[in-house]
Tab-separated table of C-alpha atoms in Angstrom:
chain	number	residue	atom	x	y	z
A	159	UNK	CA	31.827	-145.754	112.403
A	160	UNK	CA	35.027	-143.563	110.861
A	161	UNK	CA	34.353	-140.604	108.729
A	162	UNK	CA	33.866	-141.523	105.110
A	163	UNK	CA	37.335	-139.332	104.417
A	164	UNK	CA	40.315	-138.725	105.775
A	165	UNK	CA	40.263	-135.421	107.452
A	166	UNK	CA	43.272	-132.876	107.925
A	167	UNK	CA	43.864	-132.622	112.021
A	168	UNK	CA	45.857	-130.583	113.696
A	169	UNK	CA	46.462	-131.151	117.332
A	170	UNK	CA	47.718	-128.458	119.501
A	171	UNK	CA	49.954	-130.483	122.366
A	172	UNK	CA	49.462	-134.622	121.156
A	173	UNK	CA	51.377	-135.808	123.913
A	174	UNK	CA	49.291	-135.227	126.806
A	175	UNK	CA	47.125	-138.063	128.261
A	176	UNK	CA	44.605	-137.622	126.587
A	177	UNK	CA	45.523	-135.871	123.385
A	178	UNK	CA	47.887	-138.886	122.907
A	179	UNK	CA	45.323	-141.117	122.892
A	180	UNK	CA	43.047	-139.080	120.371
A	181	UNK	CA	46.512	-138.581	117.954
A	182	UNK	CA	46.959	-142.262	118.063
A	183	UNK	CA	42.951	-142.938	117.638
A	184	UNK	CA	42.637	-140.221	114.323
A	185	UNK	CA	46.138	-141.803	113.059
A	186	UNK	CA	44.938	-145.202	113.100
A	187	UNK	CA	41.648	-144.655	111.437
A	188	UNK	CA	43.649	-142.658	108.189
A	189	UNK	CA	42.921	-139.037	109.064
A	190	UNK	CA	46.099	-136.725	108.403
A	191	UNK	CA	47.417	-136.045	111.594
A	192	UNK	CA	49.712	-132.761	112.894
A	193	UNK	CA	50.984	-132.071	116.197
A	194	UNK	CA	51.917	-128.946	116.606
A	195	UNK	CA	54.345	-128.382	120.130
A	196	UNK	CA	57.889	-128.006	121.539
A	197	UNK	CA	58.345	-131.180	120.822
A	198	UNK	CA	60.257	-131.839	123.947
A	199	UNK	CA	57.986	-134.880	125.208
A	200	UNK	CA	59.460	-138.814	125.350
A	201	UNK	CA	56.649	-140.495	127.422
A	202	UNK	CA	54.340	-140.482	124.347
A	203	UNK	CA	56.034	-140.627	121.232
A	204	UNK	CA	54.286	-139.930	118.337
A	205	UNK	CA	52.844	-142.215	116.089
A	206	UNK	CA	54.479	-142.860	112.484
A	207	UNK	CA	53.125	-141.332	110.122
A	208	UNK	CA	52.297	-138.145	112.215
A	209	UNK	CA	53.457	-135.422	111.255
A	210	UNK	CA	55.397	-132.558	114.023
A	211	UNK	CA	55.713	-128.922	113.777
A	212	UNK	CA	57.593	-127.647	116.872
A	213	UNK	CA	56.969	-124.596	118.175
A	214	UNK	CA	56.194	-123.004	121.437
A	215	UNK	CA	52.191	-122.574	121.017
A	216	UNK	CA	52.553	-119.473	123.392
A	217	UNK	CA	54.490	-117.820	120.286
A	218	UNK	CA	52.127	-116.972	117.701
A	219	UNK	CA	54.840	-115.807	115.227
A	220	UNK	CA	56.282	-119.094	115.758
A	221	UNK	CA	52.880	-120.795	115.745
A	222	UNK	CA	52.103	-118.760	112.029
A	223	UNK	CA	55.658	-119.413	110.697
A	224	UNK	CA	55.264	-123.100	111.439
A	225	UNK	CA	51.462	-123.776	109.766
A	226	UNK	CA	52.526	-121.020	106.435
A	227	UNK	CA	49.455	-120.893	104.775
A	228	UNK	CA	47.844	-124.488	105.487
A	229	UNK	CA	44.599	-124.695	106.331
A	230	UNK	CA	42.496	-127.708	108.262
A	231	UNK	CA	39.476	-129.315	108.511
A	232	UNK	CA	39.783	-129.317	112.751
A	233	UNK	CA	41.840	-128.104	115.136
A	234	UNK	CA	41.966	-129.565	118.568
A	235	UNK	CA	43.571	-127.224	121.457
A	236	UNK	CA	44.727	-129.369	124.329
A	237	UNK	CA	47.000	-126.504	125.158
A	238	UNK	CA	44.634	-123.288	125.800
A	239	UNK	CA	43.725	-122.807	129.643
A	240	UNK	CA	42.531	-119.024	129.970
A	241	UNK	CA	40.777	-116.605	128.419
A	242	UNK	CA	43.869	-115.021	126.918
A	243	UNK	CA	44.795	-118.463	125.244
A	244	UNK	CA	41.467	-118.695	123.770
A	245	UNK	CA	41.291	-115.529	122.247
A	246	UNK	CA	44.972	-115.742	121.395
A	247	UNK	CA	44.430	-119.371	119.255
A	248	UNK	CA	40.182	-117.457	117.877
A	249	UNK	CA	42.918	-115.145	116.138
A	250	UNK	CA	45.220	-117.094	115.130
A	251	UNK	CA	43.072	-119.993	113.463
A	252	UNK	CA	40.152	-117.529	112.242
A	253	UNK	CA	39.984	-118.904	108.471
A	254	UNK	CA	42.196	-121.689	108.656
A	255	UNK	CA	40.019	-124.174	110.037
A	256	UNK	CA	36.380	-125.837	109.813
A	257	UNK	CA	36.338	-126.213	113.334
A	258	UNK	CA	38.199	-125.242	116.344
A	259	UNK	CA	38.108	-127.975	119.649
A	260	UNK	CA	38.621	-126.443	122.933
A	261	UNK	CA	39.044	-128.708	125.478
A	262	UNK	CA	37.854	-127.656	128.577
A	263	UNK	CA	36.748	-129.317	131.793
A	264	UNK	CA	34.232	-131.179	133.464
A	265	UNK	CA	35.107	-129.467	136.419
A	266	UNK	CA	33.773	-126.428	135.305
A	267	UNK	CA	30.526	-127.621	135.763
A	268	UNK	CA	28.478	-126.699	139.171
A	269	UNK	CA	30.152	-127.328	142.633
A	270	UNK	CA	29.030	-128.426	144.231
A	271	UNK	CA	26.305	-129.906	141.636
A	272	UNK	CA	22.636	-128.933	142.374
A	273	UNK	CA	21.019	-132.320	140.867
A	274	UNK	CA	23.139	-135.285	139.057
A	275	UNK	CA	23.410	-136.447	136.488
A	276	UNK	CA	25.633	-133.373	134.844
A	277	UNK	CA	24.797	-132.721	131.733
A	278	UNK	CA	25.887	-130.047	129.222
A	279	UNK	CA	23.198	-127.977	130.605
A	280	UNK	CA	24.369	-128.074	134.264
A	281	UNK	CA	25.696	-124.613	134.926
A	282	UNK	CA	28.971	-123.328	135.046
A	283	UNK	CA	30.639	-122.417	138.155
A	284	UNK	CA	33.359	-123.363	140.434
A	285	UNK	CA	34.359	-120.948	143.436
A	286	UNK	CA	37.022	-123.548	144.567
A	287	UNK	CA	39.411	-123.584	141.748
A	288	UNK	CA	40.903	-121.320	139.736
A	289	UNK	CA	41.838	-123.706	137.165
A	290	UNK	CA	38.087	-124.433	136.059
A	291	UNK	CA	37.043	-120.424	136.124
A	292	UNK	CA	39.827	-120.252	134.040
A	293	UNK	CA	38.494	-122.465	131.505
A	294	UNK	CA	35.190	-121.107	132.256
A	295	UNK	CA	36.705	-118.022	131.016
A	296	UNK	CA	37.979	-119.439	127.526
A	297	UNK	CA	34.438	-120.804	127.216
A	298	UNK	CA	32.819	-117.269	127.352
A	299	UNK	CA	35.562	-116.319	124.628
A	300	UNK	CA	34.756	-119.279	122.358
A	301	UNK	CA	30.968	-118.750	122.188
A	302	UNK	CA	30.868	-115.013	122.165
A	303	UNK	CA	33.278	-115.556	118.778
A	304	UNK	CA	30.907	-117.920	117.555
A	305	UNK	CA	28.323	-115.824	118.670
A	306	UNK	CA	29.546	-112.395	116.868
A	307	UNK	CA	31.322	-113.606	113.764
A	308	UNK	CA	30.872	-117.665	113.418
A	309	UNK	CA	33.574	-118.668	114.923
A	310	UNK	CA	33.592	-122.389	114.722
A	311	UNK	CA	34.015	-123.541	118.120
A	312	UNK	CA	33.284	-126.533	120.122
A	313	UNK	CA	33.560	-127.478	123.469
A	314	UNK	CA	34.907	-130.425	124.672
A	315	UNK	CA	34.452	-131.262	129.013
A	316	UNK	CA	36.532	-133.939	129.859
A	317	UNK	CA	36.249	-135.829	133.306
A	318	UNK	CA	39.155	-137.307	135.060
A	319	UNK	CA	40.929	-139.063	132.308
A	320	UNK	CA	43.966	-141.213	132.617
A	321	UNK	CA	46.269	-143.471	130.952
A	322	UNK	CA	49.120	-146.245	131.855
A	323	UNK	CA	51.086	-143.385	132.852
A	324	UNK	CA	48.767	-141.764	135.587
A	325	UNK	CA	48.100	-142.805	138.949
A	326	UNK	CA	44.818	-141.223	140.100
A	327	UNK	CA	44.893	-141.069	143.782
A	328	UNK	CA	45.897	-138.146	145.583
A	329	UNK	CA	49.280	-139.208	146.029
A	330	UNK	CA	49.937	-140.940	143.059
A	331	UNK	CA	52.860	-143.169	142.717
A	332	UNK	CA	53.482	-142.076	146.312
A	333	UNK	CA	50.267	-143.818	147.121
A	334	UNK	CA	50.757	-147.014	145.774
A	335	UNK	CA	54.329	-147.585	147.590
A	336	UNK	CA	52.649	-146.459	150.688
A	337	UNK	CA	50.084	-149.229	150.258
A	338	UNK	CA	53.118	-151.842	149.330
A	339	UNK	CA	54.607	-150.816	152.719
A	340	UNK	CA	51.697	-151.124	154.724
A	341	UNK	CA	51.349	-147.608	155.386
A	342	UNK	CA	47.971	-145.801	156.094
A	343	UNK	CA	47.072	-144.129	152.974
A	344	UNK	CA	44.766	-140.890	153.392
A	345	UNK	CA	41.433	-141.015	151.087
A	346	UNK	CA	39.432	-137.981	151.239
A	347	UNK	CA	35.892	-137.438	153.079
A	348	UNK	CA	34.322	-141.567	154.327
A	349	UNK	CA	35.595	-142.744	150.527
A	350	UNK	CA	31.581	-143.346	149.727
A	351	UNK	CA	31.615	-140.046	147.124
A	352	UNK	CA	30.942	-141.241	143.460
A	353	UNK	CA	33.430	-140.529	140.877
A	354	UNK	CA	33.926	-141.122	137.511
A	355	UNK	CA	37.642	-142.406	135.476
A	356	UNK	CA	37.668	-142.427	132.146
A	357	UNK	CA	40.473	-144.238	130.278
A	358	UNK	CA	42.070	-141.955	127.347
A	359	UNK	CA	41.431	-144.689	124.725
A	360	UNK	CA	37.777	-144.194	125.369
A	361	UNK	CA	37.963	-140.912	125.510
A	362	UNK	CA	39.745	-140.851	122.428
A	363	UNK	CA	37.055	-142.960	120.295
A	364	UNK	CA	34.438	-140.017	120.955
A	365	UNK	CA	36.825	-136.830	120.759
A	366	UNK	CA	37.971	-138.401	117.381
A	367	UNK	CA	34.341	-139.211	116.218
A	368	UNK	CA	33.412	-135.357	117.125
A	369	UNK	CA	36.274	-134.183	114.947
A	370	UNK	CA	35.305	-132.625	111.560
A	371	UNK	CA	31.217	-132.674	112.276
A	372	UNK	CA	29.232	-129.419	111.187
A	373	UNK	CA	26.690	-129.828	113.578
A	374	UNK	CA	29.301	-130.146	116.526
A	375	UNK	CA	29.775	-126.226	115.543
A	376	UNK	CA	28.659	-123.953	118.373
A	377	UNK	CA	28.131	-127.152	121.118
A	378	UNK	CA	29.702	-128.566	123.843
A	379	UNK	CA	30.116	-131.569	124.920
A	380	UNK	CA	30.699	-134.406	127.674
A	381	UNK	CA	32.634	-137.164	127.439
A	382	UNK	CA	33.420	-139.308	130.235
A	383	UNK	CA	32.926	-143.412	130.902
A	384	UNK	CA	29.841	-144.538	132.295
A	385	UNK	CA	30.786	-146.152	135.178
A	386	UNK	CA	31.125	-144.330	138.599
A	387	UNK	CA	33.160	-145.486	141.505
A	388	UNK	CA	33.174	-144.854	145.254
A	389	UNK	CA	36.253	-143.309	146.157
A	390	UNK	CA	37.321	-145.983	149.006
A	391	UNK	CA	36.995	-148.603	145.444
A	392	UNK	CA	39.078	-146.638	142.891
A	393	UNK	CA	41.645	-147.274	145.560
A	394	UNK	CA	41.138	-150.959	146.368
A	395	UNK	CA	41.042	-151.481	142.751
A	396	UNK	CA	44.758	-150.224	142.261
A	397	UNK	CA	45.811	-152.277	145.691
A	398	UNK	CA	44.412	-155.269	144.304
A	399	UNK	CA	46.126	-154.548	140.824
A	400	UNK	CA	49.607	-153.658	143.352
A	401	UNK	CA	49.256	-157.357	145.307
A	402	UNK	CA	47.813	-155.084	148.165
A	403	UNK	CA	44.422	-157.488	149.151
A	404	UNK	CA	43.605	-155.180	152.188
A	405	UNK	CA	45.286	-151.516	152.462
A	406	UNK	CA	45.138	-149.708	155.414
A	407	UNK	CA	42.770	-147.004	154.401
A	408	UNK	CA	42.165	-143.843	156.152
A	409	UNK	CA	39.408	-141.166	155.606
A	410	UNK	CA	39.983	-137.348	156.485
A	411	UNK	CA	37.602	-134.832	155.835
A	412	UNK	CA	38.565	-132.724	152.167
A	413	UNK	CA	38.700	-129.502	153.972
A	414	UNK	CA	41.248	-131.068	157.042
A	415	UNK	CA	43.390	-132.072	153.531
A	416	UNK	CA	43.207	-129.245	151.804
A	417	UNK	CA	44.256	-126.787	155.046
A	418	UNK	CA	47.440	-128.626	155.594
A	419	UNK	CA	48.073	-129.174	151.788
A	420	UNK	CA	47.509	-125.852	149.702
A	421	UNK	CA	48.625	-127.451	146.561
A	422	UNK	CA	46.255	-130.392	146.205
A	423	UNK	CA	43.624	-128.207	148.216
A	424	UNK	CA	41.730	-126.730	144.985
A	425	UNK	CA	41.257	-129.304	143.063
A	426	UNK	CA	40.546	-131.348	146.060
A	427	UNK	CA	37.557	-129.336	147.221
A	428	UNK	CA	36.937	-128.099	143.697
A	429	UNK	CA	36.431	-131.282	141.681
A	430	UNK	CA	37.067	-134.303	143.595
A	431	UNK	CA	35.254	-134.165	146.825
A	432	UNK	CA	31.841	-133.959	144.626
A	433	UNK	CA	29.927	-136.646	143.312
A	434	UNK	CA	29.766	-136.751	139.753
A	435	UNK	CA	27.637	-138.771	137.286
A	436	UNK	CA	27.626	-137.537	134.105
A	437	UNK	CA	25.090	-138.409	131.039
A	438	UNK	CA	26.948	-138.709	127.700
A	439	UNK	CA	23.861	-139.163	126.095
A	440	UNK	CA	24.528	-135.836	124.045
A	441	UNK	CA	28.384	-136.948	122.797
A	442	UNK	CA	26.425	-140.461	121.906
A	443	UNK	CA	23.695	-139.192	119.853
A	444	UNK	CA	26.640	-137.383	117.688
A	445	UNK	CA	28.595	-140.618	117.932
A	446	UNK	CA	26.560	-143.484	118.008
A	447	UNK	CA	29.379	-145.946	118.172
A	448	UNK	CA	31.182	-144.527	121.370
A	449	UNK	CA	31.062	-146.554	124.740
A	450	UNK	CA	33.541	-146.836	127.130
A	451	UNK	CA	34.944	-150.338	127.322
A	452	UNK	CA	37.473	-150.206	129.691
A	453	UNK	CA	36.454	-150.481	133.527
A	454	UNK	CA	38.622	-149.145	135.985
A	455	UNK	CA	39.781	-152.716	137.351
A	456	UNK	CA	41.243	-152.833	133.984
A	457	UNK	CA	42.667	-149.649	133.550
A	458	UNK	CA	43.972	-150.130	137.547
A	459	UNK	CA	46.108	-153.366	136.254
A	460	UNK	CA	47.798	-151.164	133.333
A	461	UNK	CA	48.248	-148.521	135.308
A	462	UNK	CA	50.119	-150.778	138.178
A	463	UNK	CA	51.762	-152.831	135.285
A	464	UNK	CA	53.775	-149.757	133.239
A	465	UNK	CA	54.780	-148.478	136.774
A	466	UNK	CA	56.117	-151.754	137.426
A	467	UNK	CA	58.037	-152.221	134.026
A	468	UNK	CA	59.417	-148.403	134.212
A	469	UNK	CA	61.077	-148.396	138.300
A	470	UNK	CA	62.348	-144.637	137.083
A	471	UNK	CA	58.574	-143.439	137.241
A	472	UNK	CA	58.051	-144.798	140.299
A	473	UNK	CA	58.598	-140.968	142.048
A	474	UNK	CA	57.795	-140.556	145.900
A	475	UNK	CA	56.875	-137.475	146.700
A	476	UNK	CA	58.420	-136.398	150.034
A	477	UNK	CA	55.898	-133.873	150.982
A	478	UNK	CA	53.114	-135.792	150.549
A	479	UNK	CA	54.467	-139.205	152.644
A	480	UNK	CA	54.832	-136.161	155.166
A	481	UNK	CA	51.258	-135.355	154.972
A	482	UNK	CA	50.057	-138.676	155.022
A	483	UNK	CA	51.679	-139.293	158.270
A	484	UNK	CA	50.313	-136.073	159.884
A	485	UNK	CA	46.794	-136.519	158.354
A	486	UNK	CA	46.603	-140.367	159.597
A	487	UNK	CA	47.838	-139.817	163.092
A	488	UNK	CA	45.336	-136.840	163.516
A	489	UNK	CA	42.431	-139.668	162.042
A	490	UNK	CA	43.596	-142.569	164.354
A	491	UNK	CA	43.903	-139.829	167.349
A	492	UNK	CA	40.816	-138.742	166.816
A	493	UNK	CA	39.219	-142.242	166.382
C-alpha cells in the first residue's frame, strides 16, 4: 500500500544504515526525496533522482540557508541524539513541516525488561548506557513540544538494524576472520539470550509507510522483524554464510566483557545482553502491509557476500583480536 500522493521528504542524514534504506524505499515508491547532510558519505550513494543539500546539520544557519523557505510534508531526523539536538531541530522545523520523525531507540526501553514482549508501553529506562538516556532525553523534548504547542512529533524505536555493510557480532569483521582462522570467537553470556535483527529494507517498508500519516502525530512507534534469535545462532548463521560449518565458540559472562573492554561495555550490558521480543503490532495496525521478509540466514549471506566482494572493508580490529585472546584463555582456564 503507497500513499495515494507523492509526499515532500526530507531526510536528515540518508546515508546511514538505515536511513539509506528508507531514502531508497520513499524514492522508489515516487515521493520527493531530500537529504539534507555533509555530504561526505560514498558507501551509500544516493539514489537518482534524490535530491542533496549539504550542510553540517549541527549548523542551523547553514541548515536554514540550505532549506530557504521550503516547507515539507515530513521530516525524518536520523541525525538528532540528545536533548539539545532535539530541541535544536523542534526550532528549527517549527512550521515547516507536517510532521517531524525522531528516530530513537529500542534500547531505550526497560533494562533489563520487566515482562516481554516490549511494546511501546514498556517503560523507558536504561542505567547502562548513556547513549539510550540520551535519546530518552530527546524523547521528553519531543512530547513536551507536542504537548505545549503541537509540535508534530513522532517517535520512531528502532532495534538492531543492519544492512550488507554491517557485521553484527561484537567484533564485527574482526569476528568473521577469526572464525575463518579457526580462532575462538568470544559470544557474550551461554549465547541462549533472544535477540532480534532487523534488515534495513524491512525496516524501511514501515518507516516509509509511517511517513506523512496524521494520526502517527504525537505516537511512537516500534519497528523491528519478527523473528528472534539466540545469540550462539546469529553467529552460526554468519559462519555458515563465511564456509565456517562449526566455529569455535566461546561464552564469557557480559560483565567479564565489558570490565576488560570499556568501549563495547555499555552497549553490551545496556542493550545486548537482554532478551528482547518486541510486538510490532502497533507499527502494523498503521501499516497493514509491513512484514519483515528477510530472515537473518538471508541477511547473514549478504552480509558475508559484500564483505567478500569489497577485501578493503574487511578491517581487523587489533584491540579486539587482543581481547578475544585474553577473554578465551580466561574461559578455557576456567573450564
Amino acid at each position: 500500500m503507497t500513499h495515494p500522493a507523492a509526499l515532500d521528504l526530507l531526510f536528515i542524514g540518508g546515508t546511514g544504515v538505515i536511513s539509506a534504506a528508507a531514502v531508497a524505499h520513499a524514492s522508489s515508491l515516487g515521493h520527493r526525496v531530500t537529504v539534507l547532510n555533509r555530504g561526505v558519505s560514498a558507501l551509500r550513494p544516493v539514489p537518482a533522482g534524490v535530491e542533496v543539500l549539504a550542510a553540517d546539520v549541527r549548523d542551523t544557519g547553514a541548515v536554514r540557508d540550505a532549506l530557504g523557505s521550503r516547507t515539507f510534508d515530513a521530516v525524518a531526523d536520523f541525525l538528532s541524539f540528545t536533548a539539545e539536538h532535539v530541541a535544536a531541530a523542534v526550532e528549527l522545523y517549527r512550521g515547516r513541516t507536517g510532521q517531524y520523525v525522531f528516530i530513537s531507540s529500542a534500547s531505550a526501553y526497560q533494562k533489563p525488561p520487566a515482562r516481554l514482549p516490549v511494546r511501546e508501553s514498556t517503560p523507558l529506562r536504561n542505567p547502562f548506557w548513556q547513549y539510550s538516556r540520551d535519546k530518552i532525553a530527546g524523547e521528553d523534548i519531543l512530547v513536551q513540544a507536542y504537548r505545549s504547542e503541537g509540535f508534530p512529533g513522532t517517535v520512531v524505536r528502532p532495534s538492531h538494524t543492519y544492512d550488507a555493510t554491517m557485521v553484527p557480532m561484537s567484533g564485527h569483521w574482526t569476528d568473521i576472520h577469526r572464525m575463518r582462522s579457526g580462532l575462538p570467537v568470544v559470544v557474550h553470556g551461554d549465547g541462549t539470550s533472544l535477540w532480534t535483527l532487523t534488515h534495513s529494507r524491512d525496516f524501511a517498508k514501515a518507516f516509509v509507510g509511517l511517513l506523512g500519516r496524521p494520526t502517527a502525530v504525537g505516537e511512537s512507534y516500534t519497528i523491528t522483524s519478527d523473528e528472534f534469535l539466540p545469540w550462539d545462532a546469529v553467529y552460526r548463521s554468519l559462519a555458515a554464510a563465511a564456509g565456517v560449518p562449526d566455529p569455535l565458540l566461546v561464552h564469557v559472562a557480559s560483565e567479564t566483557i565489558a570490565a576488560l573492554d570499556p568501549k563495547r561495555g555499555p552497549g553490551l550490558l545496556g542493550d545486548k545482553s537482554h532478551s528482547v521480543i518486541f510486538d510490532n503490532s502497533k507499527i502494523k495496525s498503521l501499516v497493514p502491509d509491513y512484514r519483515a521478509v528477510i530472515p537473518f540466514s538471508e541477511g547473514a549471506r549478504e552480509i558475508i557476500q559484500w564483505h567478500d566482494a569489497h577485501p578493503r572493508e574487511q578491517v581487523l580490529d587489533a584491540g579486539w583480536m587482543e581481547v578475544s585472546d585474553c577473554l578465551a584463555g580466561w574461559a578455557r582456564a576456567g573450564a
